[in-house]
PDB file of C-alpha atoms in Angstrom:
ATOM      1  CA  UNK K   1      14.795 -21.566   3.900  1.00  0.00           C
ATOM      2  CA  UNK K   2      18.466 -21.132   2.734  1.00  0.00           C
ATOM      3  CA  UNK K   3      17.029 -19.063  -0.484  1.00  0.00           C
ATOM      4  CA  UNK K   4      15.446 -16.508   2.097  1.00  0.00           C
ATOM      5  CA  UNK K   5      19.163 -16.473   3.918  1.00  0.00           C
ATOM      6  CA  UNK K   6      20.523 -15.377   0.749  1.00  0.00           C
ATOM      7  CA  UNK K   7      17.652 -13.018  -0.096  1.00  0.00           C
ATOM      8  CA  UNK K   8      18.241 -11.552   3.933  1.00  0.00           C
ATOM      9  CA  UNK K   9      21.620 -11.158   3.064  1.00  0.00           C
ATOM     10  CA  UNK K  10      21.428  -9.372  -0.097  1.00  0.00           C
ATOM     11  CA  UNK K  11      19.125  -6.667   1.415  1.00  0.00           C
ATOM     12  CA  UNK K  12      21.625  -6.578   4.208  1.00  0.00           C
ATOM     13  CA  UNK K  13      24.449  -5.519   2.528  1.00  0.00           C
ATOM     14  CA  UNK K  14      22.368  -3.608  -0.503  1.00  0.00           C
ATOM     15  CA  UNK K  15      19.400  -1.655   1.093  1.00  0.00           C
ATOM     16  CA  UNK K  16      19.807   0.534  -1.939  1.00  0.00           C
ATOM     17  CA  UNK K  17      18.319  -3.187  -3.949  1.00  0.00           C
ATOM     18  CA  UNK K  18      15.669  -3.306  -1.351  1.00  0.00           C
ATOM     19  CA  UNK K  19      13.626  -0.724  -3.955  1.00  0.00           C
ATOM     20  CA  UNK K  20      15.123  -2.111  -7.002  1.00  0.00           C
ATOM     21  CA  UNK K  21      13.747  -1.290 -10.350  1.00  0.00           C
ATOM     22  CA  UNK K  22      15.425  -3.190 -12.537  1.00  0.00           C
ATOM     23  CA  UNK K  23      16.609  -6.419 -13.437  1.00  0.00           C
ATOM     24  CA  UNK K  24      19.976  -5.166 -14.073  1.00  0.00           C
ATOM     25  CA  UNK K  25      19.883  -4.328 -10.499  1.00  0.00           C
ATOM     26  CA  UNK K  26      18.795  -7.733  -9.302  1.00  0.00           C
ATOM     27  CA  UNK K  27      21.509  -9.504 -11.701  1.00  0.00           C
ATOM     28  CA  UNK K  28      23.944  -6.817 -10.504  1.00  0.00           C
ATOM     29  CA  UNK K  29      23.363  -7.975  -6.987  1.00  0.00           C
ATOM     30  CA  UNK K  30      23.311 -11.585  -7.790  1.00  0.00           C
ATOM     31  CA  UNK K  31      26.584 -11.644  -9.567  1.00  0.00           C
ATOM     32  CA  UNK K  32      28.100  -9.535  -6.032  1.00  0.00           C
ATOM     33  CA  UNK K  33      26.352 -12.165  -3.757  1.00  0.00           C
ATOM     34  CA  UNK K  34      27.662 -15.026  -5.822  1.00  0.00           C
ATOM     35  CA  UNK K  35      31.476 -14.113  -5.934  1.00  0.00           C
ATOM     36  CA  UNK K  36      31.272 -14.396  -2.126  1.00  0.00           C
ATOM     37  CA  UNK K  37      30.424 -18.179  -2.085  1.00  0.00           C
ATOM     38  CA  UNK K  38      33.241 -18.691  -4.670  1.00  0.00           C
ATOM     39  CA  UNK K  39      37.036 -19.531  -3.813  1.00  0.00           C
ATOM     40  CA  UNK K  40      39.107 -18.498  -6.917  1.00  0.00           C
ATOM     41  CA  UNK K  41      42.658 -20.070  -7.361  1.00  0.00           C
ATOM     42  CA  UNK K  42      45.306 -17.440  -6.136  1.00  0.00           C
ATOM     43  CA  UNK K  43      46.841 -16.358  -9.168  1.00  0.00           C
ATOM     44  CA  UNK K  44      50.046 -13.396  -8.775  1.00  0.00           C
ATOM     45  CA  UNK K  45      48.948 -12.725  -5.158  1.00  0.00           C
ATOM     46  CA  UNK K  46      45.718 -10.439  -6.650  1.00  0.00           C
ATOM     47  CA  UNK K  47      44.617  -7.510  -4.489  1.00  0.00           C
ATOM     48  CA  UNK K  48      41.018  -7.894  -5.703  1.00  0.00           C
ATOM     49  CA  UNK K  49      38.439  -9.905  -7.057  1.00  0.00           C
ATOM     50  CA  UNK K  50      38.052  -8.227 -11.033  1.00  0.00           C
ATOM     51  CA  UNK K  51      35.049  -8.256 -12.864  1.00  0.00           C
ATOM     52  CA  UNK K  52      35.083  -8.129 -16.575  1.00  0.00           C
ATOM     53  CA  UNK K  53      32.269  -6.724 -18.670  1.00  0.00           C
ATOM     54  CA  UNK K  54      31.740  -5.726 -22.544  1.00  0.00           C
ATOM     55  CA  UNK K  55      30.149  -2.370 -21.367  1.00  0.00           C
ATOM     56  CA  UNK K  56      30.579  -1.009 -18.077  1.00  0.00           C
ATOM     57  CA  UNK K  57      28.804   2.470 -19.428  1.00  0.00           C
ATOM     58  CA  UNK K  58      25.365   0.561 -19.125  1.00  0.00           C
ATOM     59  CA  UNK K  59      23.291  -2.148 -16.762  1.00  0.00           C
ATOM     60  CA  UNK K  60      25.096  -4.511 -14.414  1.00  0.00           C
ATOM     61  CA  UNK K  61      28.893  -3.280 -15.310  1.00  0.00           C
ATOM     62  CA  UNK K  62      28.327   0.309 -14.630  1.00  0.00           C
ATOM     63  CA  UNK K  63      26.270  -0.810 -11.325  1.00  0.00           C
ATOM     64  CA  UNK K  64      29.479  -2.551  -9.971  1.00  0.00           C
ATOM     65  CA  UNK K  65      31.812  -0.088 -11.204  1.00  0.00           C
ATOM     66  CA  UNK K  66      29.713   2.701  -9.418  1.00  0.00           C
ATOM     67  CA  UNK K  67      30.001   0.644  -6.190  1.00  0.00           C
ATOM     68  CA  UNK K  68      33.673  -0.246  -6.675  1.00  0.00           C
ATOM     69  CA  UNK K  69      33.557   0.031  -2.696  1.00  0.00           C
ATOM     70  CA  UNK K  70      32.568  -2.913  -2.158  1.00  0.00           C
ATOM     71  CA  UNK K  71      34.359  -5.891  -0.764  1.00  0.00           C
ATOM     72  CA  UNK K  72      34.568  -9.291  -0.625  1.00  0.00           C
ATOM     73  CA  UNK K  73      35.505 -11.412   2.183  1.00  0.00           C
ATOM     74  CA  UNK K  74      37.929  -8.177   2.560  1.00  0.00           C
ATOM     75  CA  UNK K  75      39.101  -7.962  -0.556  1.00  0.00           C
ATOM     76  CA  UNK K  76      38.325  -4.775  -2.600  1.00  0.00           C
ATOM     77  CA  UNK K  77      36.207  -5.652  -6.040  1.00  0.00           C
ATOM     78  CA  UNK K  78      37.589  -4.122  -9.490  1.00  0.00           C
ATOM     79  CA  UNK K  79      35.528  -3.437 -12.398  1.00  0.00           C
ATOM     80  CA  UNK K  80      37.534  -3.998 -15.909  1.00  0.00           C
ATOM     81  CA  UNK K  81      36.185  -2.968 -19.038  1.00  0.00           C
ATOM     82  CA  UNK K  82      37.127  -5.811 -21.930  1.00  0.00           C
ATOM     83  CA  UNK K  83      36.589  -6.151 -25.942  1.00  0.00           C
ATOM     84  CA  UNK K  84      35.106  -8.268 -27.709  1.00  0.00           C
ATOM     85  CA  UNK K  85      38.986  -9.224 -29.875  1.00  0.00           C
ATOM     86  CA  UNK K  86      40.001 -10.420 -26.111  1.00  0.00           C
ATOM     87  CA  UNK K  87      40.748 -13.866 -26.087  1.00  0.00           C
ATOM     88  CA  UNK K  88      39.525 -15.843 -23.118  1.00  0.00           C
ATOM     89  CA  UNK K  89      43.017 -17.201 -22.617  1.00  0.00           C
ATOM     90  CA  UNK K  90      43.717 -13.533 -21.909  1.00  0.00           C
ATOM     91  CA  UNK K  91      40.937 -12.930 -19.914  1.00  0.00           C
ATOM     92  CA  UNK K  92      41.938 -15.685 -17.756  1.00  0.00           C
ATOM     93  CA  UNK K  93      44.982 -13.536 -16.325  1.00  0.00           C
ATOM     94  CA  UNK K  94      42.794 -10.817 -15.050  1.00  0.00           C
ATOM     95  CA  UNK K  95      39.188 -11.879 -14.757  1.00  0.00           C
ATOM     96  CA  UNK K  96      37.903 -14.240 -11.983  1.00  0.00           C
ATOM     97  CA  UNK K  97      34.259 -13.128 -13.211  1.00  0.00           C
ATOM     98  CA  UNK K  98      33.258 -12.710 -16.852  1.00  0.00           C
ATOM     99  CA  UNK K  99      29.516 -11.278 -17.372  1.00  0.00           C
ATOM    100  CA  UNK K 100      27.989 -11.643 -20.917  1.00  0.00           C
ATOM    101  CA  UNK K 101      24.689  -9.901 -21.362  1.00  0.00           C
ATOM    102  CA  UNK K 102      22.401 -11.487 -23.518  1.00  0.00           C
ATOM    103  CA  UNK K 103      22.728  -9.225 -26.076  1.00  0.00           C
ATOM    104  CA  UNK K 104      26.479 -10.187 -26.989  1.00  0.00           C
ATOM    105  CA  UNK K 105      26.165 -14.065 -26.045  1.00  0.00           C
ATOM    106  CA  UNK K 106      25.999 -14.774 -30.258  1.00  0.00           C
ATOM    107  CA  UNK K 107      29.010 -12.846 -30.793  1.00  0.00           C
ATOM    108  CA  UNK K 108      31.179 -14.259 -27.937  1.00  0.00           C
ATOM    109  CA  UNK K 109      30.536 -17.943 -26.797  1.00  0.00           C
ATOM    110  CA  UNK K 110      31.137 -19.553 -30.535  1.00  0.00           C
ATOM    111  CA  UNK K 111      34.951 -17.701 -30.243  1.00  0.00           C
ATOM    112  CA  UNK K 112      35.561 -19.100 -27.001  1.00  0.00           C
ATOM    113  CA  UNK K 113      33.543 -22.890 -26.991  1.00  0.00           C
ATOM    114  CA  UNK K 114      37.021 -24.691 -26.874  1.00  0.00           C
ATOM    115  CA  UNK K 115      38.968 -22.081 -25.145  1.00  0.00           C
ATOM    116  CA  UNK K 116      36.941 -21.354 -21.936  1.00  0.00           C
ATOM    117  CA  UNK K 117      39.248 -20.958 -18.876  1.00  0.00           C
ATOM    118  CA  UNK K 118      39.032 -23.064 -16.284  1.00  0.00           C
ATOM    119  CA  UNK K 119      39.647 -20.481 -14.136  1.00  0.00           C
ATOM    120  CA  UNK K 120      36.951 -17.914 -15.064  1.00  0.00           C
ATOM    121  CA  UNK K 121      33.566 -17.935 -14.109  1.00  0.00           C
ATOM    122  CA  UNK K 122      31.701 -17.299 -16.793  1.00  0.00           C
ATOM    123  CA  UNK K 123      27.803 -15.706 -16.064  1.00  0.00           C
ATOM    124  CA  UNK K 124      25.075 -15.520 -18.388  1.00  0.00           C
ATOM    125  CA  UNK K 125      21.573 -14.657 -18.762  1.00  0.00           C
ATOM    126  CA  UNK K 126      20.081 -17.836 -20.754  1.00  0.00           C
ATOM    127  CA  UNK K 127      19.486 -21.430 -20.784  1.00  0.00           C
ATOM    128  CA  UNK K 128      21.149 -21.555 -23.998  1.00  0.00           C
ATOM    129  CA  UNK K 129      24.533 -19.335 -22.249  1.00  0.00           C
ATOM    130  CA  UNK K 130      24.663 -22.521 -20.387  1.00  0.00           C
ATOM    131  CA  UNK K 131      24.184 -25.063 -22.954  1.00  0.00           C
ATOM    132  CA  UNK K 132      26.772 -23.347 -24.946  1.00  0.00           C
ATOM    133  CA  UNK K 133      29.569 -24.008 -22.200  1.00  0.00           C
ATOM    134  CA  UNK K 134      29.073 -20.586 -19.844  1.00  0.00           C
ATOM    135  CA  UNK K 135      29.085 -21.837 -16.120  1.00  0.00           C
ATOM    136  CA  UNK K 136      26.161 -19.458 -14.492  1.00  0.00           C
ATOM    137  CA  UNK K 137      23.444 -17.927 -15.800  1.00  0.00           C
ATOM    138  CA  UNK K 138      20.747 -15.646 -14.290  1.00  0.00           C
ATOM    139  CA  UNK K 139      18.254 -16.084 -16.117  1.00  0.00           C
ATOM    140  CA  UNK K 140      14.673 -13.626 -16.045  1.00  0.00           C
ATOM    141  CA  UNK K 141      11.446 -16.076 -15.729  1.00  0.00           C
ATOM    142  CA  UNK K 142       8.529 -14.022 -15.231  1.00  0.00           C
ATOM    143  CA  UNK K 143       9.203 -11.175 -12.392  1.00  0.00           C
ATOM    144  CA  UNK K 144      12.052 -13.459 -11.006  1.00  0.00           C
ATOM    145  CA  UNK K 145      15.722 -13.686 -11.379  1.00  0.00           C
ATOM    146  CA  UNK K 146      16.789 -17.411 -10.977  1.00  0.00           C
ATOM    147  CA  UNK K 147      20.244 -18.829 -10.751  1.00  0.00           C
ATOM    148  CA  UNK K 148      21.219 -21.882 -12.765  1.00  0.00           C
ATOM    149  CA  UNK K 149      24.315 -23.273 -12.998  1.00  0.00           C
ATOM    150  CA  UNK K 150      26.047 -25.638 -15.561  1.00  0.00           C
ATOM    151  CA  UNK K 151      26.992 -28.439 -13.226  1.00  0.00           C
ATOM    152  CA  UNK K 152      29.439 -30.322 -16.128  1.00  0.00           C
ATOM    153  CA  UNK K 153      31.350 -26.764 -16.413  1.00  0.00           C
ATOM    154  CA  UNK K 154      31.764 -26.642 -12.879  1.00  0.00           C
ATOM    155  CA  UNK K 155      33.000 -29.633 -12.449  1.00  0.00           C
ATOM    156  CA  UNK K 156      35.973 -29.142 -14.775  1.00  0.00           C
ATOM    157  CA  UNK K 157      36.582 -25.537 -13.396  1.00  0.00           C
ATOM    158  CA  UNK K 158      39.442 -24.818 -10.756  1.00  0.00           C
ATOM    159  CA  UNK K 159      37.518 -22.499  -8.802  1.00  0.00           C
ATOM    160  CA  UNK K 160      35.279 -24.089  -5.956  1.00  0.00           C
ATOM    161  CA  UNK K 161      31.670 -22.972  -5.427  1.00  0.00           C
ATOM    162  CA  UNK K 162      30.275 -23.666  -1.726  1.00  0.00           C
ATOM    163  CA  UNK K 163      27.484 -25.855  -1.153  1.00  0.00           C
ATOM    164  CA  UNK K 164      25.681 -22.856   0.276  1.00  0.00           C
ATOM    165  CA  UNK K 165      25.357 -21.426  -3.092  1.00  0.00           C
ATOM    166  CA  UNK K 166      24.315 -24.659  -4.678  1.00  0.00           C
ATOM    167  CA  UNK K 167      21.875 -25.303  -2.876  1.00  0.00           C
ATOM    168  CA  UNK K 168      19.573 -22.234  -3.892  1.00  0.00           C
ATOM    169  CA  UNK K 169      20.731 -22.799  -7.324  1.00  0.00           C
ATOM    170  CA  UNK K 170      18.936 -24.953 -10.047  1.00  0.00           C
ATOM    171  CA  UNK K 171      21.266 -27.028 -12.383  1.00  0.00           C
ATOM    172  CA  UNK K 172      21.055 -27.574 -16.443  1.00  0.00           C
ATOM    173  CA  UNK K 173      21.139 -29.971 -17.519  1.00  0.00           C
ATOM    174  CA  UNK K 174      19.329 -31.472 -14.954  1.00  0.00           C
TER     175      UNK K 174
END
């Protein structure tokens, strides 16, 4: 029941998803949808809730950054572009959302496995994102998009993630 709230909402407020084609569209939606059931800490007074990506040219980045629009809970979203060199400590300062793509998960997650921010959320698209310290994942089973979430991670984080999100979320390890 709340899973179909969520999926309501998200062709609410992105009709343009209702005919979506691709998972990068899905994820790109997901990642929107979740930063509304999470309550960063207020760091410098921020005008808007930044997303980070390693390529905002291509798939979920450059779907965000073309709907920089958007808002949430009244707060204008930003799109940053970041490098791989960027330290996570860095990242911290800017980023409340960090989105690693499969594709780059080998080249990132061993520089940062004892330097993730506790501030950060940190998404994924693999079981093994999760297992490697990344908080949320959205991971591609079959013709679905699910959302797991690394419940140890999240425990240690400063942000706080409403139960409403939870609860149409599956955790790993279990």
């Amino acid at each position: 029941m709340r899973l179909t709230g969520l999926l309501l909402a998200l062709m609410l407020l992105f009709p343009t998803f209702l005919q979506a084609k691709s998972p990068e569209q899905v994820k790109s939606a997901f990642l929107f949808q979740i930063a509304k059931f999470v309550e960063f800490p207020k760091v410098n007074n921020k005008q808007a809730v930044t997303f980070c990506f390693y390529d905002v040219e291509h798939g979920i980045g450059e779907l965000l950054k073309d709907n920089s629009n958007l808002k949430i809970n009244d707060i204008p979203i930003e799109t940053v572009l970041i490098n791989k060199k960027q330290q996570i400590s860095e990242l911290s300062r800017f980023c409340d959302i960090t989105y690693i793509d499969e594709t780059m998960e080998d080249d990132i997650i061993p520089l940062w496995i004892d330097t993730i921010s506790l501030s950060t959320l940190t998404v994924g698209e693999s079981i093994s994102f999760l297992e490697k310290g990344g908080v949320v994942s959205l991971v591609q089973e079959g013709n679905k998009i699910r959302l797991y979430i690394n419940k140890q991670q999240l425990l240690r984080s400063s942000f706080k993630v409403q139960s409403r999100l939870l609860a149409v979320s599956k955790f790993h390890p279990n």
